[in-house]
PDB file of C-alpha atoms in Angstrom:
ATOM      1  CA  MET A   3       6.625 201.855 104.989  1.00  0.00           C
ATOM      2  CA  THR A   4       3.141 200.347 105.329  1.00  0.00           C
ATOM      3  CA  VAL A   5       0.326 201.543 103.025  1.00  0.00           C
ATOM      4  CA  MET A   6      -3.306 200.728 103.932  1.00  0.00           C
ATOM      5  CA  GLU A   7      -6.811 201.225 102.641  1.00  0.00           C
ATOM      6  CA  ASN A   8      -8.903 203.801 104.502  1.00  0.00           C
ATOM      7  CA  ALA A   9     -10.757 201.407 106.856  1.00  0.00           C
ATOM      8  CA  ALA A  10      -7.593 199.632 107.928  1.00  0.00           C
ATOM      9  CA  TRP A  11      -5.788 202.950 108.375  1.00  0.00           C
ATOM     10  CA  LEU A  12      -8.631 204.272 110.542  1.00  0.00           C
ATOM     11  CA  ALA A  13      -8.521 201.171 112.735  1.00  0.00           C
ATOM     12  CA  ALA A  14      -4.751 201.511 113.163  1.00  0.00           C
ATOM     13  CA  ARG A  15      -5.127 205.188 113.963  1.00  0.00           C
ATOM     14  CA  GLN A  16      -7.792 204.481 116.579  1.00  0.00           C
ATOM     15  CA  ASP A  17      -5.463 201.973 118.248  1.00  0.00           C
ATOM     16  CA  LEU A  18      -2.738 204.609 118.354  1.00  0.00           C
ATOM     17  CA  LEU A  19      -5.227 207.175 119.661  1.00  0.00           C
ATOM     18  CA  ALA A  20      -6.004 204.924 122.616  1.00  0.00           C
ATOM     19  CA  ALA A  21      -2.284 204.737 123.400  1.00  0.00           C
ATOM     20  CA  GLU A  22      -1.945 208.515 123.016  1.00  0.00           C
ATOM     21  CA  LYS A  23      -4.830 209.110 125.428  1.00  0.00           C
ATOM     22  CA  ALA A  24      -3.272 206.755 127.988  1.00  0.00           C
ATOM     23  CA  HIS A  25       0.030 208.574 127.606  1.00  0.00           C
ATOM     24  CA  LYS A  26      -1.698 211.922 128.114  1.00  0.00           C
ATOM     25  CA  ARG A  27      -3.500 210.709 131.250  1.00  0.00           C
ATOM     26  CA  ALA A  28      -0.184 209.420 132.601  1.00  0.00           C
ATOM     27  CA  GLY A  29       1.276 212.845 131.839  1.00  0.00           C
ATOM     28  CA  ASP A  30      -1.495 214.492 133.842  1.00  0.00           C
ATOM     29  CA  ASP A  31      -0.648 212.259 136.802  1.00  0.00           C
ATOM     30  CA  LEU A  32       3.044 213.086 136.437  1.00  0.00           C
ATOM     31  CA  ALA A  33       2.294 216.827 136.354  1.00  0.00           C
ATOM     32  CA  ALA A  34       0.311 216.486 139.575  1.00  0.00           C
ATOM     33  CA  ALA A  35       3.240 214.631 141.179  1.00  0.00           C
ATOM     34  CA  ARG A  36       5.564 217.471 140.140  1.00  0.00           C
ATOM     35  CA  ARG A  37       3.318 220.019 141.815  1.00  0.00           C
ATOM     36  CA  ALA A  38       3.199 217.880 144.959  1.00  0.00           C
ATOM     37  CA  LEU A  39       6.986 217.826 145.404  1.00  0.00           C
ATOM     38  CA  PRO A  40       8.249 219.242 148.716  1.00  0.00           C
ATOM     39  CA  ARG A  41       9.595 222.801 148.458  1.00  0.00           C
ATOM     40  CA  LEU A  42      13.163 223.868 149.128  1.00  0.00           C
ATOM     41  CA  ALA A  43      13.632 227.208 150.895  1.00  0.00           C
ATOM     42  CA  VAL A  44      15.976 229.615 149.089  1.00  0.00           C
ATOM     43  CA  THR A  45      18.004 231.414 151.745  1.00  0.00           C
ATOM     44  CA  LYS A  46      20.885 232.869 149.720  1.00  0.00           C
ATOM     45  CA  THR A  47      20.763 236.342 148.212  1.00  0.00           C
ATOM     46  CA  TYR A  48      21.395 235.965 144.493  1.00  0.00           C
ATOM     47  CA  ARG A  49      22.262 239.091 142.538  1.00  0.00           C
ATOM     48  CA  PHE A  50      21.670 239.837 138.871  1.00  0.00           C
ATOM     49  CA  ALA A  51      22.057 242.727 136.443  1.00  0.00           C
ATOM     50  CA  ALA A  52      20.271 243.849 133.294  1.00  0.00           C
ATOM     51  CA  GLU A  53      21.487 246.950 131.463  1.00  0.00           C
ATOM     52  CA  ASP A  54      21.990 249.580 134.202  1.00  0.00           C
ATOM     53  CA  ARG A  55      19.826 247.975 136.887  1.00  0.00           C
ATOM     54  CA  HIS A  56      20.610 245.459 139.602  1.00  0.00           C
ATOM     55  CA  TYR A  57      18.227 242.839 140.953  1.00  0.00           C
ATOM     56  CA  VAL A  58      17.873 240.103 143.532  1.00  0.00           C
ATOM     57  CA  LEU A  59      15.927 236.906 142.938  1.00  0.00           C
ATOM     58  CA  ALA A  60      12.736 238.303 144.483  1.00  0.00           C
ATOM     59  CA  ASP A  61      12.711 241.101 141.885  1.00  0.00           C
ATOM     60  CA  LEU A  62      12.532 238.598 139.020  1.00  0.00           C
ATOM     61  CA  PHE A  63       8.999 237.569 139.995  1.00  0.00           C
ATOM     62  CA  GLY A  64       7.669 241.009 139.088  1.00  0.00           C
ATOM     63  CA  PRO A  65       4.075 241.224 140.345  1.00  0.00           C
ATOM     64  CA  HIS A  66       3.670 237.447 140.294  1.00  0.00           C
ATOM     65  CA  SER A  67       4.058 234.707 142.884  1.00  0.00           C
ATOM     66  CA  GLN A  68       5.592 232.155 140.498  1.00  0.00           C
ATOM     67  CA  LEU A  69       8.797 232.299 138.477  1.00  0.00           C
ATOM     68  CA  LEU A  70      10.350 230.207 135.700  1.00  0.00           C
ATOM     69  CA  VAL A  71      14.085 230.673 135.134  1.00  0.00           C
ATOM     70  CA  TYR A  72      15.638 229.224 131.991  1.00  0.00           C
ATOM     71  CA  HIS A  73      19.379 228.750 132.514  1.00  0.00           C
ATOM     72  CA  PHE A  74      20.761 229.848 129.148  1.00  0.00           C
ATOM     73  CA  MET A  75      24.275 228.606 128.324  1.00  0.00           C
ATOM     74  CA  PHE A  76      26.282 231.767 127.623  1.00  0.00           C
ATOM     75  CA  PRO A  77      29.541 232.187 129.569  1.00  0.00           C
ATOM     76  CA  PRO A  78      31.447 235.446 129.004  1.00  0.00           C
ATOM     77  CA  GLU A  79      34.188 233.749 126.973  1.00  0.00           C
ATOM     78  CA  TRP A  80      31.700 232.740 124.260  1.00  0.00           C
ATOM     79  CA  GLU A  81      30.986 235.051 121.335  1.00  0.00           C
ATOM     80  CA  ALA A  82      27.295 234.085 121.235  1.00  0.00           C
ATOM     81  CA  GLY A  83      24.731 232.177 123.244  1.00  0.00           C
ATOM     82  CA  CYS A  84      24.413 228.413 122.953  1.00  0.00           C
ATOM     83  CA  THR A  85      22.840 227.203 119.700  1.00  0.00           C
ATOM     84  CA  SER A  86      20.532 224.672 121.357  1.00  0.00           C
ATOM     85  CA  CYS A  87      19.497 227.151 124.076  1.00  0.00           C
ATOM     86  CA  SER A  88      18.696 229.565 121.242  1.00  0.00           C
ATOM     87  CA  PHE A  89      16.432 226.864 119.755  1.00  0.00           C
ATOM     88  CA  TRP A  90      14.583 226.664 123.058  1.00  0.00           C
ATOM     89  CA  ALA A  91      14.413 230.471 123.336  1.00  0.00           C
ATOM     90  CA  ASP A  92      12.720 230.643 119.927  1.00  0.00           C
ATOM     91  CA  ASN A  93      10.049 228.293 121.275  1.00  0.00           C
ATOM     92  CA  LEU A  94       9.598 230.250 124.521  1.00  0.00           C
ATOM     93  CA  GLN A  95       9.375 233.675 122.897  1.00  0.00           C
ATOM     94  CA  GLY A  96       5.853 235.096 123.089  1.00  0.00           C
ATOM     95  CA  LEU A  97       4.702 233.041 126.082  1.00  0.00           C
ATOM     96  CA  ARG A  98       5.120 235.617 128.853  1.00  0.00           C
ATOM     97  CA  PRO A  99       1.659 237.262 128.493  1.00  0.00           C
ATOM     98  CA  HIS A 100       0.008 233.868 128.794  1.00  0.00           C
ATOM     99  CA  LEU A 101       2.160 232.909 131.774  1.00  0.00           C
ATOM    100  CA  ALA A 102       1.447 236.268 133.391  1.00  0.00           C
ATOM    101  CA  ALA A 103      -2.273 235.494 133.132  1.00  0.00           C
ATOM    102  CA  ARG A 104      -1.551 232.471 135.325  1.00  0.00           C
ATOM    103  CA  ASP A 105       0.491 234.470 137.878  1.00  0.00           C
ATOM    104  CA  ALA A 106       3.947 233.514 136.562  1.00  0.00           C
ATOM    105  CA  ASN A 107       6.978 235.270 135.071  1.00  0.00           C
ATOM    106  CA  LEU A 108       9.633 233.831 132.744  1.00  0.00           C
ATOM    107  CA  VAL A 109      13.238 235.063 132.542  1.00  0.00           C
ATOM    108  CA  PHE A 110      16.609 233.874 131.236  1.00  0.00           C
ATOM    109  CA  THR A 111      19.834 233.992 133.247  1.00  0.00           C
ATOM    110  CA  SER A 112      23.435 233.613 132.059  1.00  0.00           C
ATOM    111  CA  LEU A 113      26.947 234.364 133.221  1.00  0.00           C
ATOM    112  CA  ALA A 114      27.664 236.555 130.169  1.00  0.00           C
ATOM    113  CA  THR A 115      27.926 240.299 130.684  1.00  0.00           C
ATOM    114  CA  THR A 116      24.917 242.534 130.228  1.00  0.00           C
ATOM    115  CA  GLU A 117      26.547 243.976 127.110  1.00  0.00           C
ATOM    116  CA  GLN A 118      26.961 240.524 125.584  1.00  0.00           C
ATOM    117  CA  ILE A 119      23.418 239.546 126.473  1.00  0.00           C
ATOM    118  CA  THR A 120      21.896 242.753 125.102  1.00  0.00           C
ATOM    119  CA  ALA A 121      23.749 242.432 121.799  1.00  0.00           C
ATOM    120  CA  PHE A 122      22.831 238.784 121.289  1.00  0.00           C
ATOM    121  CA  GLN A 123      19.234 239.303 122.393  1.00  0.00           C
ATOM    122  CA  SER A 124      18.895 242.137 119.888  1.00  0.00           C
ATOM    123  CA  ARG A 125      20.367 239.964 117.141  1.00  0.00           C
ATOM    124  CA  MET A 126      17.884 237.178 117.883  1.00  0.00           C
ATOM    125  CA  GLY A 127      14.865 239.453 118.331  1.00  0.00           C
ATOM    126  CA  TRP A 128      13.848 238.063 121.713  1.00  0.00           C
ATOM    127  CA  THR A 129      12.046 240.148 124.331  1.00  0.00           C
ATOM    128  CA  ILE A 130      12.122 237.781 127.315  1.00  0.00           C
ATOM    129  CA  PRO A 131      13.973 239.505 130.202  1.00  0.00           C
ATOM    130  CA  TRP A 132      17.536 238.195 130.365  1.00  0.00           C
ATOM    131  CA  LEU A 133      19.689 238.734 133.445  1.00  0.00           C
ATOM    132  CA  SER A 134      23.428 238.501 133.955  1.00  0.00           C
ATOM    133  CA  GLU A 135      24.462 236.616 137.086  1.00  0.00           C
ATOM    134  CA  LYS A 136      26.732 238.775 139.186  1.00  0.00           C
ATOM    135  CA  ASP A 137      29.017 236.092 140.613  1.00  0.00           C
ATOM    136  CA  GLY A 138      27.942 232.767 139.149  1.00  0.00           C
ATOM    137  CA  THR A 139      26.786 231.175 142.398  1.00  0.00           C
ATOM    138  CA  PHE A 140      23.170 231.036 141.219  1.00  0.00           C
ATOM    139  CA  GLY A 141      23.942 228.769 138.269  1.00  0.00           C
ATOM    140  CA  ARG A 142      26.241 226.612 140.361  1.00  0.00           C
ATOM    141  CA  ASP A 143      23.674 226.205 143.118  1.00  0.00           C
ATOM    142  CA  MET A 144      20.978 225.445 140.540  1.00  0.00           C
ATOM    143  CA  GLY A 145      23.077 222.624 139.083  1.00  0.00           C
ATOM    144  CA  VAL A 146      23.929 224.099 135.691  1.00  0.00           C
ATOM    145  CA  ARG A 147      27.468 225.385 136.255  1.00  0.00           C
ATOM    146  CA  PHE A 148      30.525 223.271 137.033  1.00  0.00           C
ATOM    147  CA  THR A 149      34.253 223.673 137.497  1.00  0.00           C
ATOM    148  CA  ASP A 150      36.957 221.787 135.634  1.00  0.00           C
ATOM    149  CA  ALA A 151      37.505 219.827 138.838  1.00  0.00           C
ATOM    150  CA  ASP A 152      33.825 218.865 138.991  1.00  0.00           C
ATOM    151  CA  ARG A 153      34.101 217.217 135.595  1.00  0.00           C
ATOM    152  CA  ALA A 154      37.618 215.843 135.977  1.00  0.00           C
ATOM    153  CA  ASN A 155      37.113 213.889 139.195  1.00  0.00           C
ATOM    154  CA  GLY A 156      34.687 211.429 137.638  1.00  0.00           C
ATOM    155  CA  ALA A 157      31.622 212.807 139.407  1.00  0.00           C
ATOM    156  CA  LYS A 158      28.315 213.256 137.601  1.00  0.00           C
ATOM    157  CA  PRO A 159      27.425 216.855 138.431  1.00  0.00           C
ATOM    158  CA  TYR A 160      24.495 217.258 136.035  1.00  0.00           C
ATOM    159  CA  ASN A 161      20.817 216.261 136.185  1.00  0.00           C
ATOM    160  CA  PHE A 162      20.651 215.558 139.922  1.00  0.00           C
ATOM    161  CA  GLY A 163      23.915 213.639 139.944  1.00  0.00           C
ATOM    162  CA  THR A 164      22.951 211.203 137.186  1.00  0.00           C
ATOM    163  CA  SER A 165      25.148 212.378 134.301  1.00  0.00           C
ATOM    164  CA  GLY A 166      28.229 214.303 133.328  1.00  0.00           C
ATOM    165  CA  PHE A 167      28.377 217.212 130.910  1.00  0.00           C
ATOM    166  CA  PRO A 168      31.026 218.019 128.273  1.00  0.00           C
ATOM    167  CA  VAL A 169      31.495 221.692 129.220  1.00  0.00           C
ATOM    168  CA  ASN A 170      31.199 223.806 132.355  1.00  0.00           C
ATOM    169  CA  GLU A 171      27.820 225.313 131.415  1.00  0.00           C
ATOM    170  CA  ALA A 172      24.603 223.305 131.047  1.00  0.00           C
ATOM    171  CA  PRO A 173      20.948 224.119 130.290  1.00  0.00           C
ATOM    172  CA  GLY A 174      18.109 223.791 132.758  1.00  0.00           C
ATOM    173  CA  LEU A 175      14.841 225.215 134.007  1.00  0.00           C
ATOM    174  CA  SER A 176      14.184 226.140 137.645  1.00  0.00           C
ATOM    175  CA  VAL A 177      10.769 226.973 139.082  1.00  0.00           C
ATOM    176  CA  PHE A 178      10.223 229.154 142.147  1.00  0.00           C
ATOM    177  CA  ALA A 179       7.328 230.290 144.311  1.00  0.00           C
ATOM    178  CA  LYS A 180       7.177 233.383 146.506  1.00  0.00           C
ATOM    179  CA  GLU A 181       5.045 233.616 149.634  1.00  0.00           C
ATOM    180  CA  GLY A 182       5.438 236.979 151.317  1.00  0.00           C
ATOM    181  CA  GLU A 183       9.188 237.490 151.693  1.00  0.00           C
ATOM    182  CA  ASP A 184       9.950 233.764 151.418  1.00  0.00           C
ATOM    183  CA  ILE A 185      11.137 232.138 148.186  1.00  0.00           C
ATOM    184  CA  PHE A 186      11.039 228.417 147.467  1.00  0.00           C
ATOM    185  CA  LEU A 187      12.515 226.227 144.749  1.00  0.00           C
ATOM    186  CA  THR A 188       9.621 223.989 143.695  1.00  0.00           C
ATOM    187  CA  TYR A 189      10.895 222.133 140.620  1.00  0.00           C
ATOM    188  CA  GLN A 190      13.838 221.765 138.257  1.00  0.00           C
ATOM    189  CA  THR A 191      14.420 219.873 135.037  1.00  0.00           C
ATOM    190  CA  PHE A 192      17.465 219.296 132.841  1.00  0.00           C
ATOM    191  CA  ALA A 193      18.642 217.414 129.761  1.00  0.00           C
ATOM    192  CA  ARG A 194      15.750 215.734 127.921  1.00  0.00           C
ATOM    193  CA  GLY A 195      13.369 216.977 130.595  1.00  0.00           C
ATOM    194  CA  LEU A 196      13.548 220.297 128.747  1.00  0.00           C
ATOM    195  CA  GLU A 197      12.049 218.831 125.572  1.00  0.00           C
ATOM    196  CA  GLN A 198       8.500 219.409 126.782  1.00  0.00           C
ATOM    197  CA  PHE A 199       9.068 223.168 126.348  1.00  0.00           C
ATOM    198  CA  ASN A 200      10.177 222.850 122.709  1.00  0.00           C
ATOM    199  CA  ALA A 201       7.139 222.944 120.439  1.00  0.00           C
ATOM    200  CA  ALA A 202       9.295 222.519 117.328  1.00  0.00           C
ATOM    201  CA  TYR A 203      10.409 219.087 118.506  1.00  0.00           C
ATOM    202  CA  GLY A 204       6.789 218.193 119.224  1.00  0.00           C
ATOM    203  CA  LEU A 205       5.867 219.041 115.634  1.00  0.00           C
ATOM    204  CA  MET A 206       8.890 217.197 114.225  1.00  0.00           C
ATOM    205  CA  ASP A 207       7.808 214.097 116.140  1.00  0.00           C
ATOM    206  CA  LEU A 208       4.608 214.119 114.018  1.00  0.00           C
ATOM    207  CA  LEU A 209       6.513 214.140 110.714  1.00  0.00           C
ATOM    208  CA  PRO A 210       7.199 210.979 108.687  1.00  0.00           C
ATOM    209  CA  LYS A 211      10.952 211.520 109.155  1.00  0.00           C
ATOM    210  CA  GLY A 212      10.600 212.488 112.821  1.00  0.00           C
ATOM    211  CA  ARG A 213      13.488 214.520 114.177  1.00  0.00           C
ATOM    212  CA  ASP A 214      15.848 212.816 111.736  1.00  0.00           C
ATOM    213  CA  GLU A 215      18.719 213.076 114.224  1.00  0.00           C
ATOM    214  CA  ALA A 216      19.874 209.445 114.275  1.00  0.00           C
ATOM    215  CA  GLY A 217      23.633 209.208 114.085  1.00  0.00           C
ATOM    216  CA  ARG A 218      24.211 212.948 114.089  1.00  0.00           C
ATOM    217  CA  GLY A 219      22.265 214.322 117.051  1.00  0.00           C
ATOM    218  CA  MET A 220      21.645 218.053 116.844  1.00  0.00           C
ATOM    219  CA  ALA A 221      24.431 218.722 114.331  1.00  0.00           C
ATOM    220  CA  TRP A 222      21.763 220.024 111.940  1.00  0.00           C
ATOM    221  CA  LEU A 223      20.775 222.855 114.282  1.00  0.00           C
ATOM    222  CA  LYS A 224      21.710 226.496 113.682  1.00  0.00           C
ATOM    223  CA  ARG A 225      20.570 229.756 115.215  1.00  0.00           C
ATOM    224  CA  HIS A 226      17.498 230.914 113.351  1.00  0.00           C
ATOM    225  CA  ASP A 227      19.344 233.664 111.471  1.00  0.00           C
ATOM    226  CA  ALA A 228      22.056 231.303 110.229  1.00  0.00           C
ATOM    227  CA  TYR A 229      20.130 228.817 108.043  1.00  0.00           C
TER     228      TYR A 229
END
């Protein structure tokens, strides 16, 4: 730990500020490159359910032309949704009105049943719409659901073919645009690419101890009602 007098500290902080500004400008350029990616036409009909209603992908946009889908790890054989996905959900809760003001909707999708989703959502106090996938093809096509064979044959099915995953469900975020009746996949991110949507991690990165995860990863994490 280095301790300085005020003038020296200010000089060090100004040096870091210059690096932070350069990082932010690089981030602006990266965001523009994301938006400039070619679009992929979505031609399959994906079906979802929530409570007693059934939906197709176009319905999830609501009145908007843009859609964010968080792929929440919650297969039907689990008793509760993924702990780390729950951490992300806590950070996303409350954003929908602001996204709606920019012509976008945000929803969660999982393979769990509507009854499982409703019970867990009520427990956690979240209000973001959460859909059950009817047959699982949506998650598989979006790169967040694998078979035992996918993982056993040595392939790297996750994060655009760059990594494996320890279980058959993985987290991710998919972004879609709708133009008339046509739907396009415009962007996806997985793994550490999801960190930008977790404000808690951003705040921890400012702390003297940082995330304090060295050697133990996210073993510290619990669902917010379990601390």
